[in-house]
PDB file of C-alpha atoms and ligand atoms in Angstrom:
ATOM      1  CA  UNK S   5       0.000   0.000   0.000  1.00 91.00           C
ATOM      2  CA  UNK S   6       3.109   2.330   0.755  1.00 97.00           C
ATOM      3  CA  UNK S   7       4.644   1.094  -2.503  1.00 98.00           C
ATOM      4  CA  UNK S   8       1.530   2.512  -4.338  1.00 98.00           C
ATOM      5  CA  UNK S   9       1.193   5.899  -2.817  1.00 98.00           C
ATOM      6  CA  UNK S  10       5.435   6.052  -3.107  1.00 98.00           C
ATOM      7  CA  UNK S  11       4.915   5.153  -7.243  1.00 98.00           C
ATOM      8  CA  UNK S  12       1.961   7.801  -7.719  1.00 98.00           C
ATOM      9  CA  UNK S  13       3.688  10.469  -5.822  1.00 98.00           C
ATOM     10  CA  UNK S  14       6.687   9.400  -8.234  1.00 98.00           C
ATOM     11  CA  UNK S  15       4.783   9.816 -10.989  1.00 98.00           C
ATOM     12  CA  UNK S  16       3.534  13.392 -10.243  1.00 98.00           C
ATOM     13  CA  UNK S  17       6.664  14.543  -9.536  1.00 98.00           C
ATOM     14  CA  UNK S  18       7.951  13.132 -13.164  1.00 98.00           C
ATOM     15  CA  UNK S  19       4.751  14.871 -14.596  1.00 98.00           C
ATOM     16  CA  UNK S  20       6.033  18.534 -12.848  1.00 98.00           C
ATOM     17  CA  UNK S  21       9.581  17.667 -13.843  1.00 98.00           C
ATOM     18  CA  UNK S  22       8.875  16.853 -17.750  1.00 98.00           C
ATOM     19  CA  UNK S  23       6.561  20.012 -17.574  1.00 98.00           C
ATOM     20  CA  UNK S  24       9.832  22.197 -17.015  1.00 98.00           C
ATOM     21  CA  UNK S  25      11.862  19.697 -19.268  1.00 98.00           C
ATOM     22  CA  UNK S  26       9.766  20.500 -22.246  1.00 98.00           C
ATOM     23  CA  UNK S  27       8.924  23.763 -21.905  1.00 98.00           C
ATOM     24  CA  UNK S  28      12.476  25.718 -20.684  1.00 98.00           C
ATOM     25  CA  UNK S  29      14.089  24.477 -24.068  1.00 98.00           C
ATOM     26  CA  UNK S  30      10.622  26.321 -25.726  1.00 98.00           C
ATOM     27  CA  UNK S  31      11.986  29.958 -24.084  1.00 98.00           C
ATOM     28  CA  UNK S  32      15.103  29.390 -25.243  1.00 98.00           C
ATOM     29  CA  UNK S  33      13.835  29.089 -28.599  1.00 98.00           C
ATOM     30  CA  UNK S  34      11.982  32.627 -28.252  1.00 98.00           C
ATOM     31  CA  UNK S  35      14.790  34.074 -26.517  1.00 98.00           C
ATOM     32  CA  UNK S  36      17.171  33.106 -28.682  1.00 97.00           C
ATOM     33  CA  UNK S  37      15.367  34.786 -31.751  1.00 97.00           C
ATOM     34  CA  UNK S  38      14.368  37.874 -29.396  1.00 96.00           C
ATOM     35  CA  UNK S  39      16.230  40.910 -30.155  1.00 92.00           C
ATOM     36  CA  UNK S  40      14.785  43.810 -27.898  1.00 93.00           C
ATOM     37  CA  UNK S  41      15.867  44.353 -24.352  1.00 95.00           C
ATOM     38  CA  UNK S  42      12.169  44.339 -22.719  1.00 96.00           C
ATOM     39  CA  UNK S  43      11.533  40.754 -23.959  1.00 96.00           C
ATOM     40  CA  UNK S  44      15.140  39.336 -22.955  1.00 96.00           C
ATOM     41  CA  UNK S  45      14.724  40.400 -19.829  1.00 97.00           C
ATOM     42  CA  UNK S  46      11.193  39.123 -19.614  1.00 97.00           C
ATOM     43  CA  UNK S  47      12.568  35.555 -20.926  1.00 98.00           C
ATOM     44  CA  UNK S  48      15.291  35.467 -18.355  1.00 98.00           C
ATOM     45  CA  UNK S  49      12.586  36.148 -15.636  1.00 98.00           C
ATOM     46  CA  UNK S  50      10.817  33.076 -16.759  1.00 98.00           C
ATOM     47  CA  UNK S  51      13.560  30.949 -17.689  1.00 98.00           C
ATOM     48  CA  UNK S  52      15.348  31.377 -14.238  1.00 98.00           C
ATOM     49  CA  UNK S  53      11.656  30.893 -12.049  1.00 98.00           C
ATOM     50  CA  UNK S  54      10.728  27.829 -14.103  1.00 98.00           C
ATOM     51  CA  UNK S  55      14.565  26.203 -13.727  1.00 98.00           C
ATOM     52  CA  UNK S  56      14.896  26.817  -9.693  1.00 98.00           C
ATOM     53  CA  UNK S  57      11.133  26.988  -8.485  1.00 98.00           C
ATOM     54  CA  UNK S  58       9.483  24.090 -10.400  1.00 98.00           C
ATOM     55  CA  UNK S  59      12.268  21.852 -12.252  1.00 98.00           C
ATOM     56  CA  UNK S  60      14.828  21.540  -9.139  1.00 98.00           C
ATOM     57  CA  UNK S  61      12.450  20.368  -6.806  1.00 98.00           C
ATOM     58  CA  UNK S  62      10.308  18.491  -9.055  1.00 98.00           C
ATOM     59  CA  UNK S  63      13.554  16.776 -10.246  1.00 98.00           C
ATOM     60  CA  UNK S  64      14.554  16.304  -6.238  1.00 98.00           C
ATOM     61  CA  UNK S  65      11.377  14.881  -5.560  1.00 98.00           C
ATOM     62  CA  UNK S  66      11.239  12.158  -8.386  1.00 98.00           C
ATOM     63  CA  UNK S  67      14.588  10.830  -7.741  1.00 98.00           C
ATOM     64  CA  UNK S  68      13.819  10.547  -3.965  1.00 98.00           C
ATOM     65  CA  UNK S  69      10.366   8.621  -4.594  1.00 98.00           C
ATOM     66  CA  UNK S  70      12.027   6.992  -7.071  1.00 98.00           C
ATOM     67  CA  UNK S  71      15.259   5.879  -4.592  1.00 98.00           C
ATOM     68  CA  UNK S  72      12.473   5.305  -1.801  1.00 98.00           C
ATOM     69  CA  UNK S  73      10.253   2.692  -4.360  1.00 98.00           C
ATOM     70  CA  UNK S  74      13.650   0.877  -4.599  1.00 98.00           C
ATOM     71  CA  UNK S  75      14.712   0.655  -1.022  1.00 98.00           C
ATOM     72  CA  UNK S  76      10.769  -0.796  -0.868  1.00 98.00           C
ATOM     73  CA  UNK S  77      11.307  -3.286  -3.658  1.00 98.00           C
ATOM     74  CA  UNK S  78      15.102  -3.675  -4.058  1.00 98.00           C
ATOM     75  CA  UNK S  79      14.598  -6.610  -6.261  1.00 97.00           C
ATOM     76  CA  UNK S  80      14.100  -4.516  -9.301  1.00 98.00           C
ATOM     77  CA  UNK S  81      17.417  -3.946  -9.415  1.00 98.00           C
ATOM     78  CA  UNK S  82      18.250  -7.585 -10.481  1.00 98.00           C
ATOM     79  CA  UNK S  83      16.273  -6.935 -14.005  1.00 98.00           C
ATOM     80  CA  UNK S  84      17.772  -5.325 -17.174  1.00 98.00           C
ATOM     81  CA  UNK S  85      14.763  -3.150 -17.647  1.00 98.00           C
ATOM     82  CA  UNK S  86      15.630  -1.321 -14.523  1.00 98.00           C
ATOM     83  CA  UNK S  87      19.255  -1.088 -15.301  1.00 98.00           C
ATOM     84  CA  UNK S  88      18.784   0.644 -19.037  1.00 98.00           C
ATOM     85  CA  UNK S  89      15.940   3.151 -17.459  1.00 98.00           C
ATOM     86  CA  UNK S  90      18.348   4.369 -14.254  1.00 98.00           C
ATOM     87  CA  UNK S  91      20.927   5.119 -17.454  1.00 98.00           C
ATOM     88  CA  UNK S  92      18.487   6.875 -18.977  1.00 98.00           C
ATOM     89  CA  UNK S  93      17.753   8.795 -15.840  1.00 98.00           C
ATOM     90  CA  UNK S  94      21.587   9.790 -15.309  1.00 98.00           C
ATOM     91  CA  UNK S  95      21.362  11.278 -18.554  1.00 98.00           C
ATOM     92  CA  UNK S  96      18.240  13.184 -18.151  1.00 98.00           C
ATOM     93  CA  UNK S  97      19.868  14.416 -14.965  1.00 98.00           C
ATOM     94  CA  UNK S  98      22.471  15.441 -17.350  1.00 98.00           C
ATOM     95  CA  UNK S  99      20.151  17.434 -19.945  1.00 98.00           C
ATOM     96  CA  UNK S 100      18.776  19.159 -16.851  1.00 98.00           C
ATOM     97  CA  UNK S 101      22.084  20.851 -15.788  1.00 98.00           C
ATOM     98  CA  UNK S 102      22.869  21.202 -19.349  1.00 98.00           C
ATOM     99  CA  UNK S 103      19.714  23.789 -19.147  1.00 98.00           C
ATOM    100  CA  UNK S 104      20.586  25.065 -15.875  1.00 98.00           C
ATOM    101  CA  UNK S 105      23.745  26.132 -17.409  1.00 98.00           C
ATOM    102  CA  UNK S 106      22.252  27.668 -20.609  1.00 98.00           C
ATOM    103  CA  UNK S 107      19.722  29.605 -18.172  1.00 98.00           C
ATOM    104  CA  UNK S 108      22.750  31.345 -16.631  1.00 98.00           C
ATOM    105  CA  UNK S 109      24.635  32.102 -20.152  1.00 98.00           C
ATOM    106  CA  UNK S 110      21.126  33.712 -21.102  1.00 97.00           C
ATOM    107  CA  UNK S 111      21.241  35.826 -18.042  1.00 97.00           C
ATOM    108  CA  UNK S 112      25.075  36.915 -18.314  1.00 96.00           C
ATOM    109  CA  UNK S 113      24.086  37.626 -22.085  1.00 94.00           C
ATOM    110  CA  UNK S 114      26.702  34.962 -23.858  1.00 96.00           C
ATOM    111  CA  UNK S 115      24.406  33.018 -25.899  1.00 95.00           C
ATOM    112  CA  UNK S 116      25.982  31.930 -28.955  1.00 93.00           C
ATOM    113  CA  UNK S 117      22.972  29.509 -29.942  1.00 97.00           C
ATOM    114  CA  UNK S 118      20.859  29.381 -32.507  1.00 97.00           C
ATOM    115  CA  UNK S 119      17.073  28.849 -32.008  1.00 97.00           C
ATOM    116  CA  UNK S 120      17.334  25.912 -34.350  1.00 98.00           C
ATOM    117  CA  UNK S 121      19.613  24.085 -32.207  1.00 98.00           C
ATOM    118  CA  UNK S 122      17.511  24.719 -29.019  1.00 98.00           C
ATOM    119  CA  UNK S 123      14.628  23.471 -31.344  1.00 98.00           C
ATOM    120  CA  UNK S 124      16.647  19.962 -31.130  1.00 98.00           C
ATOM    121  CA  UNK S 125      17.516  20.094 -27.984  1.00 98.00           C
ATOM    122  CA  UNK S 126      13.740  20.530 -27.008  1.00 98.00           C
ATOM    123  CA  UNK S 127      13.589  16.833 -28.706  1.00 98.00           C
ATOM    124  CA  UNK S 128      16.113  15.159 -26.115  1.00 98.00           C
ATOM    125  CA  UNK S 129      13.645  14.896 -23.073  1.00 98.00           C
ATOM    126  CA  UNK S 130      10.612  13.638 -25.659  1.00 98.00           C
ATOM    127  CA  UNK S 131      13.014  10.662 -26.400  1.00 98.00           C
ATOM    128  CA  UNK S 132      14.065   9.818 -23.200  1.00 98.00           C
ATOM    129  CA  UNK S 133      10.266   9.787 -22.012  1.00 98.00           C
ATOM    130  CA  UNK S 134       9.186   7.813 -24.146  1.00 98.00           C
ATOM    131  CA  UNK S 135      11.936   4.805 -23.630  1.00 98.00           C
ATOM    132  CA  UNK S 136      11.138   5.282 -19.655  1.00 98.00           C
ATOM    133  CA  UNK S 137       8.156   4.813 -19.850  1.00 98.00           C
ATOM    134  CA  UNK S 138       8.047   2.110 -21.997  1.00 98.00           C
ATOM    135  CA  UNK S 139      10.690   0.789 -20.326  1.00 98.00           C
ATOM    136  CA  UNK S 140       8.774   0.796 -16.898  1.00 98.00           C
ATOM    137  CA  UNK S 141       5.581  -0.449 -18.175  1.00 98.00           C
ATOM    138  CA  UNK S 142       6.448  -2.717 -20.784  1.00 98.00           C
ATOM    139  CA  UNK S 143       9.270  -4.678 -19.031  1.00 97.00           C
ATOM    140  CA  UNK S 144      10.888  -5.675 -21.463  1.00 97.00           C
ATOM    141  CA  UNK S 145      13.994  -7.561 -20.551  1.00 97.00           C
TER     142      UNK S 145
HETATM  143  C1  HEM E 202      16.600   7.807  -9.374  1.00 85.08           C
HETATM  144  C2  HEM E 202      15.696   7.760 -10.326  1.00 85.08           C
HETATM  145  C3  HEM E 202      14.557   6.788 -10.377  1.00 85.08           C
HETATM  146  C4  HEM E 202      14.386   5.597  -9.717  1.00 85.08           C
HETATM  147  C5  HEM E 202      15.325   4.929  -8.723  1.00 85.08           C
HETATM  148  C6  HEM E 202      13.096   5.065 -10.116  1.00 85.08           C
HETATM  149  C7  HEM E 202      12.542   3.886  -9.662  1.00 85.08           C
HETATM  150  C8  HEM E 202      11.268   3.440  -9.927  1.00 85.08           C
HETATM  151  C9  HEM E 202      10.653   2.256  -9.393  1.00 85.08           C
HETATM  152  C10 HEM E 202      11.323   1.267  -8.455  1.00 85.08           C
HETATM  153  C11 HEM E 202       9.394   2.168  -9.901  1.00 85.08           C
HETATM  154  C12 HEM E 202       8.347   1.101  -9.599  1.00 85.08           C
HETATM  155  C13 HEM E 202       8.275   0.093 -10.723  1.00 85.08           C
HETATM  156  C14 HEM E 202       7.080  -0.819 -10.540  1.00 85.08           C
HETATM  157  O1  HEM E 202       6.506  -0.895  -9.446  1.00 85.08           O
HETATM  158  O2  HEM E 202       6.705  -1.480 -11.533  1.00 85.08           O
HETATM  159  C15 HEM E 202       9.196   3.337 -10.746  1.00 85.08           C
HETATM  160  C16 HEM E 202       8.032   3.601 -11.442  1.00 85.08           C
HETATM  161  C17 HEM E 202       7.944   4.511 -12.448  1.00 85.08           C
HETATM  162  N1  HEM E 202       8.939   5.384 -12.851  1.00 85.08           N
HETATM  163 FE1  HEM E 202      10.690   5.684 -11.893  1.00 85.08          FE
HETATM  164  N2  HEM E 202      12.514   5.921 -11.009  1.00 85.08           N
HETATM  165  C18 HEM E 202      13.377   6.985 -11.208  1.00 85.08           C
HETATM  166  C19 HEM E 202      13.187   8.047 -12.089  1.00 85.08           C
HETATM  167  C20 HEM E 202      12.192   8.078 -13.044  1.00 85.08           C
HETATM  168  C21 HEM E 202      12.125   8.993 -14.150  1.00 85.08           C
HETATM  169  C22 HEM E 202      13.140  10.110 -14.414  1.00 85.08           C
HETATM  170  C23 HEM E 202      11.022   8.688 -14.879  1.00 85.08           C
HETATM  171  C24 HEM E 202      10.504   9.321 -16.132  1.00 85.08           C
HETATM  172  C25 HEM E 202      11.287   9.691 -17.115  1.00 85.08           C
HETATM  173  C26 HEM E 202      10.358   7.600 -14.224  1.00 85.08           C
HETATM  174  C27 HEM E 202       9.172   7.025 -14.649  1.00 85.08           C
HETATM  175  C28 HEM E 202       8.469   6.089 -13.946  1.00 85.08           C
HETATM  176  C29 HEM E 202       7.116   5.673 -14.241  1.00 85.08           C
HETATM  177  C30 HEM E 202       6.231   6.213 -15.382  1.00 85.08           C
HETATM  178  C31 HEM E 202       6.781   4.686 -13.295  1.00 85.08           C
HETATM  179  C32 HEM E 202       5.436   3.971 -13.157  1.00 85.08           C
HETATM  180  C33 HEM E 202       5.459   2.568 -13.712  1.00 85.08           C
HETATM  181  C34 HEM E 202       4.204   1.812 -13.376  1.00 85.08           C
HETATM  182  O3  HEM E 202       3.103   2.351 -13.529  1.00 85.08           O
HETATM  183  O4  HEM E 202       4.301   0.663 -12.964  1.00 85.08           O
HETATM  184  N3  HEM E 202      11.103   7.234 -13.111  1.00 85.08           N
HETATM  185  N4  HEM E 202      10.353   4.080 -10.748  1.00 85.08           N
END
């Protein structure tokens, strides 16, 4: 019964977490093509709120319900499905400081990115979703 409330908490966390995930990469996209001082300033606002008010501690809170759910059921770590989805998760930990970092080279004004690549780099956390979950639900190996 613990397990269950653990793995829906989990999941709204992940939901808050991918909200940020998907749409920070969107403002760089608009900031990066915004030329007037008003809106960069308005972007970097939003861009720094969205990183440390929702992303950080949504990202805190899935990885400790999802570190709790294993310390409840330590026997997933024996299957492959498990292993390829916590590799999956180190990267997306990755991608998030990657963002972290671009929020602060908006702010100090040193972007040197175009909004094309930040309109790839929006893809990354799409892909990664998608093998998670299928990787959680599916089982595969
Ligand atoms: C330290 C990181 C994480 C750990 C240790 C972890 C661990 C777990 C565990 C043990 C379960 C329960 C599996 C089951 O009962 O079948 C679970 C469920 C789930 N996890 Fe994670 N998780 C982590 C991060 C993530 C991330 C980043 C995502 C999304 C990208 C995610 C998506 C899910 C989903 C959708 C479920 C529900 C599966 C179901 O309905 O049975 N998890 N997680």
């Amino acid at each position: 019964m613990l397990y269950l409330w653990i793995k829906a908490l989990h999941i709204v966390a992940i939901v808050c977490w991918f909200a940020g995930l998907f749409y920070l990469p969107r403002l760089f996209v608009y900031h990066a093509m915004s030329d007037d001082e008003a809106s960069k300033q308005r972007f970097q606002t939003m861009e720094r709120k969205l990183y440390r008010g929702i992303m950080m501690p949504a990202m805190l809170a899935s990885l400790a319900l999802g570190i709790w759910l294993l310390v409840l059921s330590p026997s997933w770590l024996q299957q492959g499905w498990m292993h390829a989805k916590l590799t999956l998760v180190v990267l997306l930990v990755g991608y998030h400081h990657m963002c972290g970092a671009q929020v602060k080279r908006f702010a100090r004004g040193e972007n040197k990115r175009s909004h094309t690549f930040y309109r790839w780099f929006n893809e990354v956390p799409v892909v990664v979703l998608l093998l998670v979950v299928i990787l959680v639900v599916v089982k595969p190996f």
